[in-house]
mmCIF file with all atom_site columns, C-alpha atoms in Angstrom:
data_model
loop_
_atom_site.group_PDB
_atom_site.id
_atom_site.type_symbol
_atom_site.label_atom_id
_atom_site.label_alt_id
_atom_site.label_comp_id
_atom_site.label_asym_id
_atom_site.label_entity_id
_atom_site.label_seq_id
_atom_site.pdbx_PDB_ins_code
_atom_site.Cartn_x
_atom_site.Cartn_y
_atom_site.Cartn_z
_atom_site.occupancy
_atom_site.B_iso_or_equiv
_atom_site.pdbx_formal_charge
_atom_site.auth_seq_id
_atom_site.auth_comp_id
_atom_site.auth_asym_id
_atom_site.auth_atom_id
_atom_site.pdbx_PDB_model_num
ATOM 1   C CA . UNK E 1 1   ? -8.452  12.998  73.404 1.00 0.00 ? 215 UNK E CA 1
ATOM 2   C CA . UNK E 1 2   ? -10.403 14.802  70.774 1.00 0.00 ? 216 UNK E CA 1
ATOM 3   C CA . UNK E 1 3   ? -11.490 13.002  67.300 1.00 0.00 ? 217 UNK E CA 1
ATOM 4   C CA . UNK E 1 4   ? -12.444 14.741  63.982 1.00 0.00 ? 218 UNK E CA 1
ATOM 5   C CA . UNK E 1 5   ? -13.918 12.816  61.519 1.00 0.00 ? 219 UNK E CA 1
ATOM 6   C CA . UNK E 1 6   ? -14.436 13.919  57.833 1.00 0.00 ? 220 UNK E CA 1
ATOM 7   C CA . UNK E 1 7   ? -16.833 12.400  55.726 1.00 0.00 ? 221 UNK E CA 1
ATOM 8   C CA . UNK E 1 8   ? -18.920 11.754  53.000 1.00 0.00 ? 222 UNK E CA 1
ATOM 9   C CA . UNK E 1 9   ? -21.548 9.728   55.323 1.00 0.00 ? 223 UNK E CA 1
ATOM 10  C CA . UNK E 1 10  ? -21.789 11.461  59.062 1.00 0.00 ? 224 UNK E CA 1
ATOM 11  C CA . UNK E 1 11  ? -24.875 9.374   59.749 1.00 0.00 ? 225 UNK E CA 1
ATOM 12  C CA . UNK E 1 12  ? -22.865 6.187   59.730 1.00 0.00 ? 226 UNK E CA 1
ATOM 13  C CA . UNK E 1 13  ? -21.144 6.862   62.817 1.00 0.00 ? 227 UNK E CA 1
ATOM 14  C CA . UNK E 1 14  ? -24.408 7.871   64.895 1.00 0.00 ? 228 UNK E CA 1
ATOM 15  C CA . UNK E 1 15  ? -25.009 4.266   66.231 1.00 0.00 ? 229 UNK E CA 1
ATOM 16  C CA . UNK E 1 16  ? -21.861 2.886   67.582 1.00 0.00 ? 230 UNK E CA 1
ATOM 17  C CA . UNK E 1 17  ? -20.395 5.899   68.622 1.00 0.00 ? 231 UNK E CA 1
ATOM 18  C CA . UNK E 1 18  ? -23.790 6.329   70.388 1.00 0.00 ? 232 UNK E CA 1
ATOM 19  C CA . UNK E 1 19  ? -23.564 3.485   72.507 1.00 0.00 ? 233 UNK E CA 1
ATOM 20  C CA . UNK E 1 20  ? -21.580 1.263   75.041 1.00 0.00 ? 234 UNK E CA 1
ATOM 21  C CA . UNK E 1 21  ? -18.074 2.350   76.039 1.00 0.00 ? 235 UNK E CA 1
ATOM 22  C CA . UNK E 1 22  ? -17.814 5.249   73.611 1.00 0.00 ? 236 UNK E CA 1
ATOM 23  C CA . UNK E 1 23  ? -21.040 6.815   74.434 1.00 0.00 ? 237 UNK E CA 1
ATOM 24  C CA . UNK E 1 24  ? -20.027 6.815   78.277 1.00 0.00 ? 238 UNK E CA 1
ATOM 25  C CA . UNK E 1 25  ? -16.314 8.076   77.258 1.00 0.00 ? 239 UNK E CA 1
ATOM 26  C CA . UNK E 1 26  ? -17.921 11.090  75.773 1.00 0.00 ? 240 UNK E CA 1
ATOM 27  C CA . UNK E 1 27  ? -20.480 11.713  78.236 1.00 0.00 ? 241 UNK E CA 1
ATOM 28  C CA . UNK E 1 28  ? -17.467 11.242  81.080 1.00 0.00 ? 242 UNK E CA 1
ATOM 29  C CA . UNK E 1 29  ? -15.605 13.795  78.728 1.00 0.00 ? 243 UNK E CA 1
ATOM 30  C CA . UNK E 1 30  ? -12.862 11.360  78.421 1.00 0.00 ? 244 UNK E CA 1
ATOM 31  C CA . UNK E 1 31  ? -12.841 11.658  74.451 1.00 0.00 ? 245 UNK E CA 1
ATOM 32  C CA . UNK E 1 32  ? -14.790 14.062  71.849 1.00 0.00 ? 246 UNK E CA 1
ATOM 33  C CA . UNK E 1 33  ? -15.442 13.125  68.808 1.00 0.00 ? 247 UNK E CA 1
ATOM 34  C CA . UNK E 1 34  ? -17.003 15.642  66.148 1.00 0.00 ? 248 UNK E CA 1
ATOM 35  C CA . UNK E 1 35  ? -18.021 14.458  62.899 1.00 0.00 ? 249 UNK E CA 1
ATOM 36  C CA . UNK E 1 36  ? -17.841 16.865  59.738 1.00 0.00 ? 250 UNK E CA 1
ATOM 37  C CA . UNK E 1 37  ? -20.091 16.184  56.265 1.00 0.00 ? 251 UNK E CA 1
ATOM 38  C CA . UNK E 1 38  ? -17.342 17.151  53.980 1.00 0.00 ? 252 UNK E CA 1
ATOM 39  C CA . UNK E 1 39  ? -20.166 18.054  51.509 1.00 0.00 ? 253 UNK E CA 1
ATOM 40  C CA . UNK E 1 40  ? -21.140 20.820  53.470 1.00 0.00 ? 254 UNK E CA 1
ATOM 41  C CA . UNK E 1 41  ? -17.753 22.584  51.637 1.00 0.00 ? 255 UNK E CA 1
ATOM 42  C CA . UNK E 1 42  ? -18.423 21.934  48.485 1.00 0.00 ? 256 UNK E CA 1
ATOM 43  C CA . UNK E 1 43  ? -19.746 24.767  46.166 1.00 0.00 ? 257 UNK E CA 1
ATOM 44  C CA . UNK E 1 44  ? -22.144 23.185  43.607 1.00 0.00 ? 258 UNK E CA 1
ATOM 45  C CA . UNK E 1 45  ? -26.432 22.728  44.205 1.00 0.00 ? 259 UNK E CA 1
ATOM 46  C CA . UNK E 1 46  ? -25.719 19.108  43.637 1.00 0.00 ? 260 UNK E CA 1
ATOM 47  C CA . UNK E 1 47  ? -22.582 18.795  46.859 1.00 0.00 ? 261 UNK E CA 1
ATOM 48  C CA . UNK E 1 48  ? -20.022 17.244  44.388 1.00 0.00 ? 262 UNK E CA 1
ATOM 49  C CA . UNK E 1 49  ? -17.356 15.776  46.500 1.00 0.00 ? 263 UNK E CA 1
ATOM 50  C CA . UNK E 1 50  ? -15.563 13.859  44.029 1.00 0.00 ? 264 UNK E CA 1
ATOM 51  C CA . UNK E 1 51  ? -14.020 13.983  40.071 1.00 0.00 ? 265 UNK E CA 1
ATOM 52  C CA . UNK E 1 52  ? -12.405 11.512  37.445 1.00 0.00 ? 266 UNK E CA 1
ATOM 53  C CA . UNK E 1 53  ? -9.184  11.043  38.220 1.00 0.00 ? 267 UNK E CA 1
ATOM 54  C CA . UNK E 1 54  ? -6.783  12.277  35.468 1.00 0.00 ? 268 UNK E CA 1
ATOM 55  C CA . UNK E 1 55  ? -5.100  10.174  33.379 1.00 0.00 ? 269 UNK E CA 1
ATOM 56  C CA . UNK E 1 56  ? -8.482  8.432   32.561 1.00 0.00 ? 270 UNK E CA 1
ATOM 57  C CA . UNK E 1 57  ? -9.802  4.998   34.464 1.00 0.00 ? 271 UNK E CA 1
ATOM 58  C CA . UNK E 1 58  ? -12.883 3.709   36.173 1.00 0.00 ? 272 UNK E CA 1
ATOM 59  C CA . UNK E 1 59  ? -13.992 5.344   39.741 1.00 0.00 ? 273 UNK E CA 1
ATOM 60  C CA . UNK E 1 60  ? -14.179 8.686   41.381 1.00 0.00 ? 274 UNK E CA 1
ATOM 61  C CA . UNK E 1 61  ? -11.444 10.137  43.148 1.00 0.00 ? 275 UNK E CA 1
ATOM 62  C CA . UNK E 1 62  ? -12.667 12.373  46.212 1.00 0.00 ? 276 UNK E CA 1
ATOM 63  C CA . UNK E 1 63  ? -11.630 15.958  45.668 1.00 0.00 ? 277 UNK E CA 1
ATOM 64  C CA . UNK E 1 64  ? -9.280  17.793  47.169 1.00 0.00 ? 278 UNK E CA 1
ATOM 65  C CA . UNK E 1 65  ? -11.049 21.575  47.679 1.00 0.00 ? 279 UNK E CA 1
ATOM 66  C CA . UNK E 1 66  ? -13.974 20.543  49.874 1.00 0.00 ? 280 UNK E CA 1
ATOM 67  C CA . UNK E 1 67  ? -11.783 18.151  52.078 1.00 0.00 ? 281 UNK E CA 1
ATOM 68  C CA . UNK E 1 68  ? -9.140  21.132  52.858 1.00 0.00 ? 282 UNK E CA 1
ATOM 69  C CA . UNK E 1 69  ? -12.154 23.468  53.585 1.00 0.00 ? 283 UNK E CA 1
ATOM 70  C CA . UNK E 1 70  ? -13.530 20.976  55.592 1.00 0.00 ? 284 UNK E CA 1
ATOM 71  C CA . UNK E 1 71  ? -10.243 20.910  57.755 1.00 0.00 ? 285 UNK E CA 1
ATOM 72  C CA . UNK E 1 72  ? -9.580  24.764  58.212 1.00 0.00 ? 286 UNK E CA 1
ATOM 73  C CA . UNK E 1 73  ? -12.958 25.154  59.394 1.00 0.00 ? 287 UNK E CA 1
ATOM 74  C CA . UNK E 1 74  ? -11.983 22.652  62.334 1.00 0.00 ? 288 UNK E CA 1
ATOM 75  C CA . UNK E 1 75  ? -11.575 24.762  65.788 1.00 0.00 ? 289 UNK E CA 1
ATOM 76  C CA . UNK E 1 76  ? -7.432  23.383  66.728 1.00 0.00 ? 290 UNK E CA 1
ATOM 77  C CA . UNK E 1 77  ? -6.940  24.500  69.665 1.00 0.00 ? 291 UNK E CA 1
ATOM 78  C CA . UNK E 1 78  ? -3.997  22.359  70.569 1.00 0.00 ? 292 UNK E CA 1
ATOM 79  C CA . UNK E 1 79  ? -0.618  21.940  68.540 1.00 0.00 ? 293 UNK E CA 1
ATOM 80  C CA . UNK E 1 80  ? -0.683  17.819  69.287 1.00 0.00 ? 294 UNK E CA 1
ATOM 81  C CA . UNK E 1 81  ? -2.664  17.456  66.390 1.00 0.00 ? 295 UNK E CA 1
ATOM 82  C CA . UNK E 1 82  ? -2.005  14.606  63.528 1.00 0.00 ? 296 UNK E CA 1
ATOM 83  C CA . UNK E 1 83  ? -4.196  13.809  60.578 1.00 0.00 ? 297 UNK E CA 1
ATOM 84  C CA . UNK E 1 84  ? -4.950  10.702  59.058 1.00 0.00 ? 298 UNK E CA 1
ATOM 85  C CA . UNK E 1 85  ? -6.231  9.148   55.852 1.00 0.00 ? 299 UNK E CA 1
ATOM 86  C CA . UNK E 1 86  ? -7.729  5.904   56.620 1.00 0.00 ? 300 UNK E CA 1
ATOM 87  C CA . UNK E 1 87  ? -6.840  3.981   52.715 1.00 0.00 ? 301 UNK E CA 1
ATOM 88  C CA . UNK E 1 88  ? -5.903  0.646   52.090 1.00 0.00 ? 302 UNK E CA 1
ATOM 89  C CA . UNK E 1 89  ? -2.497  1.727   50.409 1.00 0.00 ? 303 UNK E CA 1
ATOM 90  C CA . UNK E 1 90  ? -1.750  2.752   54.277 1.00 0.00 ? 304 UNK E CA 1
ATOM 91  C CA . UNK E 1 91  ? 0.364   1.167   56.161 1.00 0.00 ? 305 UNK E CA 1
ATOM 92  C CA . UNK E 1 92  ? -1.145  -0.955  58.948 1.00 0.00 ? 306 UNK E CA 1
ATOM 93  C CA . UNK E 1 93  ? -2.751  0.108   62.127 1.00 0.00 ? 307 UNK E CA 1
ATOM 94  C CA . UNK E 1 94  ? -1.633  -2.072  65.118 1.00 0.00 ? 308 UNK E CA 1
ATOM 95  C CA . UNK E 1 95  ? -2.213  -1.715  68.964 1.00 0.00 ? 309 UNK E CA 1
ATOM 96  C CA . UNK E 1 96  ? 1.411   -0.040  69.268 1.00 0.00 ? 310 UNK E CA 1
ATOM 97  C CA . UNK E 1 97  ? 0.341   2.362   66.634 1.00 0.00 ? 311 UNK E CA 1
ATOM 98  C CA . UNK E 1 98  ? -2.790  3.403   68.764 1.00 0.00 ? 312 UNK E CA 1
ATOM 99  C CA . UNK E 1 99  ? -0.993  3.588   72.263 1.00 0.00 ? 313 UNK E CA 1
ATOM 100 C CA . UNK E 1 100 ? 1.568   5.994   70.192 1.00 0.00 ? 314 UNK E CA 1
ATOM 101 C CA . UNK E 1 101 ? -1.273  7.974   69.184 1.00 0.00 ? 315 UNK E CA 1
ATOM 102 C CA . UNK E 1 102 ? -2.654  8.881   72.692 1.00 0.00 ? 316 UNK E CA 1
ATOM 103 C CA . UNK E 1 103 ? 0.948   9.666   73.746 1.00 0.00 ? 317 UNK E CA 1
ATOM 104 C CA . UNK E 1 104 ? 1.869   11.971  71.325 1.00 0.00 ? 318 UNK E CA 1
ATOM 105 C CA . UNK E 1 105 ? -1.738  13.613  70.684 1.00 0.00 ? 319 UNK E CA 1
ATOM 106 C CA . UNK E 1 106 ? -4.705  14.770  72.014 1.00 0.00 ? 320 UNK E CA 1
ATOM 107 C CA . UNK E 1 107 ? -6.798  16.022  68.679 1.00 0.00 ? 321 UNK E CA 1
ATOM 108 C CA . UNK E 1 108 ? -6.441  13.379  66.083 1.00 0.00 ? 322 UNK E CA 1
ATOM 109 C CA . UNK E 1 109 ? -8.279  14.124  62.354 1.00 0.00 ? 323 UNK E CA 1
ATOM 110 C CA . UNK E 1 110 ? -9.371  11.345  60.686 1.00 0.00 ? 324 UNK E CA 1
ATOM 111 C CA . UNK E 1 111 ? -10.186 11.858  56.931 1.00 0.00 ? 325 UNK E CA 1
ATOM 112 C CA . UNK E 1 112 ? -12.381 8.687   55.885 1.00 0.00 ? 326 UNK E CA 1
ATOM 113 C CA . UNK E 1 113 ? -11.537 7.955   52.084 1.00 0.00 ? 327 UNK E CA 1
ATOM 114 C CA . UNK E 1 114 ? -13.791 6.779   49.607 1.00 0.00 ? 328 UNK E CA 1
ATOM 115 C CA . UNK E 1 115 ? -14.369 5.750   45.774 1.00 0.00 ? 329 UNK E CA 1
ATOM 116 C CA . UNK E 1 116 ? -11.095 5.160   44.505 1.00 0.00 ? 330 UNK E CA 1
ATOM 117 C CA . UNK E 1 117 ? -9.201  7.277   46.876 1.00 0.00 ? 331 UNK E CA 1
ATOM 118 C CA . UNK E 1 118 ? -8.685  11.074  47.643 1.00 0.00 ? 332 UNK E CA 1
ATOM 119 C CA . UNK E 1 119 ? -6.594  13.771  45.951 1.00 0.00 ? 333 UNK E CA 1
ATOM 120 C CA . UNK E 1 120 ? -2.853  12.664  46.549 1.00 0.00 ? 334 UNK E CA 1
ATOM 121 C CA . UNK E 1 121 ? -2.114  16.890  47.394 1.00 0.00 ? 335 UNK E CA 1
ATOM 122 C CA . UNK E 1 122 ? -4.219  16.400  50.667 1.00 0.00 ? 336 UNK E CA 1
ATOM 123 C CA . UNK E 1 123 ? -1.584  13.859  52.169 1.00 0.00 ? 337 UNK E CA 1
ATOM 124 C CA . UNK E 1 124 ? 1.126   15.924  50.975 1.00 0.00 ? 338 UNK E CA 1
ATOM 125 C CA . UNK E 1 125 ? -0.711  19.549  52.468 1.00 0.00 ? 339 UNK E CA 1
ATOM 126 C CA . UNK E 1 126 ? -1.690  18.098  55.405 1.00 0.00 ? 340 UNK E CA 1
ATOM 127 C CA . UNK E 1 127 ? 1.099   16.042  56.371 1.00 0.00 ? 341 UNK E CA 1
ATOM 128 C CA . UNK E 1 128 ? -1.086  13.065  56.947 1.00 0.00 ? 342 UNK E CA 1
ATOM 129 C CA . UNK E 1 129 ? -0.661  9.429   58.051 1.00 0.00 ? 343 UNK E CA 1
ATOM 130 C CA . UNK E 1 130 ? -2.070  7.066   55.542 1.00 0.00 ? 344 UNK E CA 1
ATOM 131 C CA . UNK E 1 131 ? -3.875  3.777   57.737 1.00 0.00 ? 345 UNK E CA 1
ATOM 132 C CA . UNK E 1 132 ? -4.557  0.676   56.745 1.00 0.00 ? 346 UNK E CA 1
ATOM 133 C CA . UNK E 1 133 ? -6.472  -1.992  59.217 1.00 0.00 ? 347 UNK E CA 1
ATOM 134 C CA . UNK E 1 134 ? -6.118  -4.497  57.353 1.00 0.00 ? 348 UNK E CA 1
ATOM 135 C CA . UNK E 1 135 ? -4.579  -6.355  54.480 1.00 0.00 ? 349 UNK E CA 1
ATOM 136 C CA . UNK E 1 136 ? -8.203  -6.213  52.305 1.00 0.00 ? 350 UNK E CA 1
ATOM 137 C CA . UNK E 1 137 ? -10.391 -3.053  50.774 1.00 0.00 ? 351 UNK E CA 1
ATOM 138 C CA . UNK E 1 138 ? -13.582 -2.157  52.032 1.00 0.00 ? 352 UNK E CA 1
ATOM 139 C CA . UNK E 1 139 ? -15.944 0.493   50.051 1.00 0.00 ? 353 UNK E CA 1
ATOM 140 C CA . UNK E 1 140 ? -15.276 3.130   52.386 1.00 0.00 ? 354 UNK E CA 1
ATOM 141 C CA . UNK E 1 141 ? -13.006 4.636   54.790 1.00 0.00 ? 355 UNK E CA 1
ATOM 142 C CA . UNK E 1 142 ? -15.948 5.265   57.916 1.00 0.00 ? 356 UNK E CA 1
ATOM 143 C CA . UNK E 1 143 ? -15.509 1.256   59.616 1.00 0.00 ? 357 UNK E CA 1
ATOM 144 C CA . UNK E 1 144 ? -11.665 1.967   59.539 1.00 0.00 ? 358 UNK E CA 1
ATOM 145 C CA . UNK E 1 145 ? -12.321 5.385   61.028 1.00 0.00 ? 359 UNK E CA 1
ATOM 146 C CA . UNK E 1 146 ? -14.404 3.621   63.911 1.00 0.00 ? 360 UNK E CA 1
ATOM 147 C CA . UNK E 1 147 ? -11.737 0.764   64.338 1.00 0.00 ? 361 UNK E CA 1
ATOM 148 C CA . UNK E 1 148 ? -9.654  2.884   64.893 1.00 0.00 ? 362 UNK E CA 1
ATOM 149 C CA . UNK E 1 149 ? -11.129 5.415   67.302 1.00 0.00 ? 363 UNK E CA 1
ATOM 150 C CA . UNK E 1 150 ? -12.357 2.361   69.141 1.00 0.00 ? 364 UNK E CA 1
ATOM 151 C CA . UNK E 1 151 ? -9.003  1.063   69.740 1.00 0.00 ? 365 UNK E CA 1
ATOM 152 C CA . UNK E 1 152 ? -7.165  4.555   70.775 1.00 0.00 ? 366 UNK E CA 1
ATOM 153 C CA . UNK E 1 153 ? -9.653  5.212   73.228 1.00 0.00 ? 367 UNK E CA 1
ATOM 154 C CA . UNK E 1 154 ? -9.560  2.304   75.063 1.00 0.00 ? 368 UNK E CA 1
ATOM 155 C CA . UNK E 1 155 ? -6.115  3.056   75.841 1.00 0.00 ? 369 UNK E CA 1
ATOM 156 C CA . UNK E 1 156 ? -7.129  5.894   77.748 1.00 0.00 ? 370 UNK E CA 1
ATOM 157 C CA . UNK E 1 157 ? -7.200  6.032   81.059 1.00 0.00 ? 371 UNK E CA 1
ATOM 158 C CA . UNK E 1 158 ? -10.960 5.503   82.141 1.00 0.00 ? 372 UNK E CA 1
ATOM 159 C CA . UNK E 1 159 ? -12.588 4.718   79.199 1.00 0.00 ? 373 UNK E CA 1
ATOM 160 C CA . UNK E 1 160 ? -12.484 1.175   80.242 1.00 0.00 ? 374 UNK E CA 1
ATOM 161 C CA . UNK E 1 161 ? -13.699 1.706   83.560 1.00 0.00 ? 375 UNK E CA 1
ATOM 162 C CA . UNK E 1 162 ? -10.561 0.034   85.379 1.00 0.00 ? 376 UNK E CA 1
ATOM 163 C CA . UNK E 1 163 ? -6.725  -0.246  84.210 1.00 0.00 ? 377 UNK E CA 1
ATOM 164 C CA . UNK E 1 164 ? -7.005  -4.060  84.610 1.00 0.00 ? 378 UNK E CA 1
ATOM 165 C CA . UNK E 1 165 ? -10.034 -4.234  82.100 1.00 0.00 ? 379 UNK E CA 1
ATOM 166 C CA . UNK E 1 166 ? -6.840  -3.624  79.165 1.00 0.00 ? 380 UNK E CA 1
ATOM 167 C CA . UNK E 1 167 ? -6.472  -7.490  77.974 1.00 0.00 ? 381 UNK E CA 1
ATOM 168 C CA . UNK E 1 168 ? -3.188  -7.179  76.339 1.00 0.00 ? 382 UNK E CA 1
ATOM 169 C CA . UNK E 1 169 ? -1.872  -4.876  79.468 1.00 0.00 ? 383 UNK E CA 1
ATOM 170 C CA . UNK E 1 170 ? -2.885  -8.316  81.734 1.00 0.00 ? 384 UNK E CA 1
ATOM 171 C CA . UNK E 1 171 ? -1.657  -11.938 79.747 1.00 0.00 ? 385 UNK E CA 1
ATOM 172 C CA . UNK E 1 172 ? -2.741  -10.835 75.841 1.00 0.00 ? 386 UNK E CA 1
ATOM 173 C CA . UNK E 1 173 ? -5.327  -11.059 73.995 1.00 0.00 ? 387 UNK E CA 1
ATOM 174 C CA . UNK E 1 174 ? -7.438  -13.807 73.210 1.00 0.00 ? 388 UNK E CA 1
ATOM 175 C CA . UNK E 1 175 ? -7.256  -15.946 75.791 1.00 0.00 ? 389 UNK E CA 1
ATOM 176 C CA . UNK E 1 176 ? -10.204 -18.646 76.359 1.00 0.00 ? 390 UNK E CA 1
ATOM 177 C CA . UNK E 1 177 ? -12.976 -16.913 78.999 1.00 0.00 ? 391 UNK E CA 1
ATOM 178 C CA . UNK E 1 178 ? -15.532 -19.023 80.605 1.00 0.00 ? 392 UNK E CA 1
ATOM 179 C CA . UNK E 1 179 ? -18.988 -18.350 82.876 1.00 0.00 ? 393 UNK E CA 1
ATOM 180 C CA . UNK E 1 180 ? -21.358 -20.047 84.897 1.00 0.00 ? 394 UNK E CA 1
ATOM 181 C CA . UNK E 1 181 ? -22.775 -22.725 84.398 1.00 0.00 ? 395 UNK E CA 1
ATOM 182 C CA . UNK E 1 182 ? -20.250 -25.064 85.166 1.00 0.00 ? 396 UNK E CA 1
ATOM 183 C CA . UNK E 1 183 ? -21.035 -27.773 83.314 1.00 0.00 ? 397 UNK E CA 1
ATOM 184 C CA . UNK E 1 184 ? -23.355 -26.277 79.845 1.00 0.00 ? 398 UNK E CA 1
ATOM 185 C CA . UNK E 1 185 ? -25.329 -29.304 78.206 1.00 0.00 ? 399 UNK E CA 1
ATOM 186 C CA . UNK E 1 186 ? -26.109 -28.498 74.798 1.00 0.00 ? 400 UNK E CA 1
ATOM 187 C CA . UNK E 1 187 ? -27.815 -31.665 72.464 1.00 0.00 ? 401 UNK E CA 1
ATOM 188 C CA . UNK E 1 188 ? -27.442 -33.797 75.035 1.00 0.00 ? 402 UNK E CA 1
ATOM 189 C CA . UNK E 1 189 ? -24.003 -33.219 75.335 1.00 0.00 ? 403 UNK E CA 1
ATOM 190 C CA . UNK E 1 190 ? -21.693 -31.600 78.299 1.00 0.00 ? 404 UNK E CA 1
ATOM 191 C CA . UNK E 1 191 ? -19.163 -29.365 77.770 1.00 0.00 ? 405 UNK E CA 1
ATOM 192 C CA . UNK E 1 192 ? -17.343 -28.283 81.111 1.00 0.00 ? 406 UNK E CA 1
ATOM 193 C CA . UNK E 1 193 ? -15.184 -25.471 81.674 1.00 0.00 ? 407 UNK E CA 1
ATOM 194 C CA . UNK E 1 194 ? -11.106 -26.199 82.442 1.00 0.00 ? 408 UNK E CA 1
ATOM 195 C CA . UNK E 1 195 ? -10.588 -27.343 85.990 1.00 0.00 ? 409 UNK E CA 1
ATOM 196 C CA . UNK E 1 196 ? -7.898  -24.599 86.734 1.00 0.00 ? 410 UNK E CA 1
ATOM 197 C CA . UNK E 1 197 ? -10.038 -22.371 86.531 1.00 0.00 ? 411 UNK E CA 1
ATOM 198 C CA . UNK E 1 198 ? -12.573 -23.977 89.144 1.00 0.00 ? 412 UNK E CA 1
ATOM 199 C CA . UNK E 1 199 ? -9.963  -24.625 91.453 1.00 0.00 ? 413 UNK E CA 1
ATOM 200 C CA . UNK E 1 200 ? -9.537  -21.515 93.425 1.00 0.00 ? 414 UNK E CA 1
ATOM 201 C CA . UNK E 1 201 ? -5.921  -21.789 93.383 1.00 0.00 ? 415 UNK E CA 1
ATOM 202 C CA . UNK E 1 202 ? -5.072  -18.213 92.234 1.00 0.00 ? 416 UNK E CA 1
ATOM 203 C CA . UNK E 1 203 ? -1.508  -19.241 91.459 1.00 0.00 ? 417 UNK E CA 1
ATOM 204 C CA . UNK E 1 204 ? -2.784  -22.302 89.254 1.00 0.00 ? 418 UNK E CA 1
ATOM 205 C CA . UNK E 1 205 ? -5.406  -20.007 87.005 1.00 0.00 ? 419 UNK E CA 1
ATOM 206 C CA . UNK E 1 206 ? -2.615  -17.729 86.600 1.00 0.00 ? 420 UNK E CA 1
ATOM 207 C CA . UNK E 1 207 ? -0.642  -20.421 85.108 1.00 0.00 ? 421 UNK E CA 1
ATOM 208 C CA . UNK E 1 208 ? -3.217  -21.890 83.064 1.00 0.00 ? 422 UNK E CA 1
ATOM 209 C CA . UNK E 1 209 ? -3.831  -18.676 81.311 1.00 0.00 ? 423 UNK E CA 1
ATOM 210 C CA . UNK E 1 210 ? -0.429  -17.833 80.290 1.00 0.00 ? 424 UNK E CA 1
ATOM 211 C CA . UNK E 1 211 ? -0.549  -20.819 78.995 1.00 0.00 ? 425 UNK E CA 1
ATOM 212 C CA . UNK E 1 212 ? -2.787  -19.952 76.627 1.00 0.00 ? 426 UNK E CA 1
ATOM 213 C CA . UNK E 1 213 ? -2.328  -16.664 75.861 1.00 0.00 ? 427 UNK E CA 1
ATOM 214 C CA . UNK E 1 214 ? -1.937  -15.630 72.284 1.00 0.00 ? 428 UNK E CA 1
ATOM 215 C CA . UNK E 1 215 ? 1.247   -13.951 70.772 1.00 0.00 ? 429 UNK E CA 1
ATOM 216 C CA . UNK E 1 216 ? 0.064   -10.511 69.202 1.00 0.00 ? 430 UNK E CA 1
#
């Protein structure tokens, strides 16, 4: 799976993309991701990237121009290609959504909005998804970008290291994980793990964590 990100602010994707699980998915060529400064298409000495909106109000709106330079300029060399506008108005990113994704594609662009939004003719042009990951508004579109990169490349094959590593693939998410010691003491008081799951009985921890697995 390949990932294009444009955006106002490359440099906030260096660190977590540079480390952990996604660092070793790129260097196992599992996933690419590419990250383009949309500024770098922009035609002014000062790398304007955004207007007033018309009609009047308070804000920028990010331009449209630079953002559909920015994406002609990208190299698509496959025809399973979707774009998407990460923007609160979106509708909402789930785990179904990403699994969808890696079926259907293998180059996804990911515009990262900003300000109060981007030009409504670069949905329109480019066909684009509008995502949302989550019912609240964050200043900028380059954490939902990263959620959601995260989350589609963990349902590739490898990128986790094993197929049983996939929590919601095994009993769900969320379900209550314990490690040694046994028994922690912590202000003079003990706190011991379930006694299913120090039993042995395979059959029995099985249970115990269905249990309490979480509807998602």
């Amino acid at each position: 799976m390949r990932f294009t990100i444009l955006t106002l602010f490359p440099k906030a994707f260096d660190s977590y993309l540079g480390e952990s699980i996604m660092a070793r998915a790129q260097n196992n060529k599992l996933i690419k991701i590419e990250v383009i400064d949309i500024r770098n298409f922009t035609q002014d000495k000062h790398r304007t990237a955004d207007s007033k909106p018309y009609g009047g109000g308070p804000g920028m709106v990010m331009r449209a121009e630079p953002i559909l330079k920015a994406f002609g300029a990208i190299k698509k060399k496959s025809k399973k290609i979707r774009v998407v506008i990460t923007s609160a108005a979106g509708k909402q990113f789930t785990n179904s959504i990403a699994r969808a994704y890696t079926k259907k594609y293998d180059h996804l662009v990911i515009i990262a909005g900003h300000y109060e939004g981007i030009d409504e003719r670069v949905k329109k042009i480019l066909r684009a998804d509008e995502v949302s990951i989550g019912e609240y508004v964050l200043t900028g579109g380059e954490l939902p970008a990263l959620v959601m990169i995260d989350a589609i490349s963990r349902q590739i094959s490898g990128v986790l290291g094993r197929a049983e590593s996939l929590e919601e693939a095994r009993f769900g998410v969320g379900i209550p994980a314990y490690t040694r010691p046994e028994t922690l003491v912590y202000q003079k008081k003990k706190y011991r793990i379930p006694k299913e799951l120090a039993s042995g009985n395979h059959a029995m921890i099985e249970a115990w964590r269905r249990k309490h697995q979480k509807k998602t």
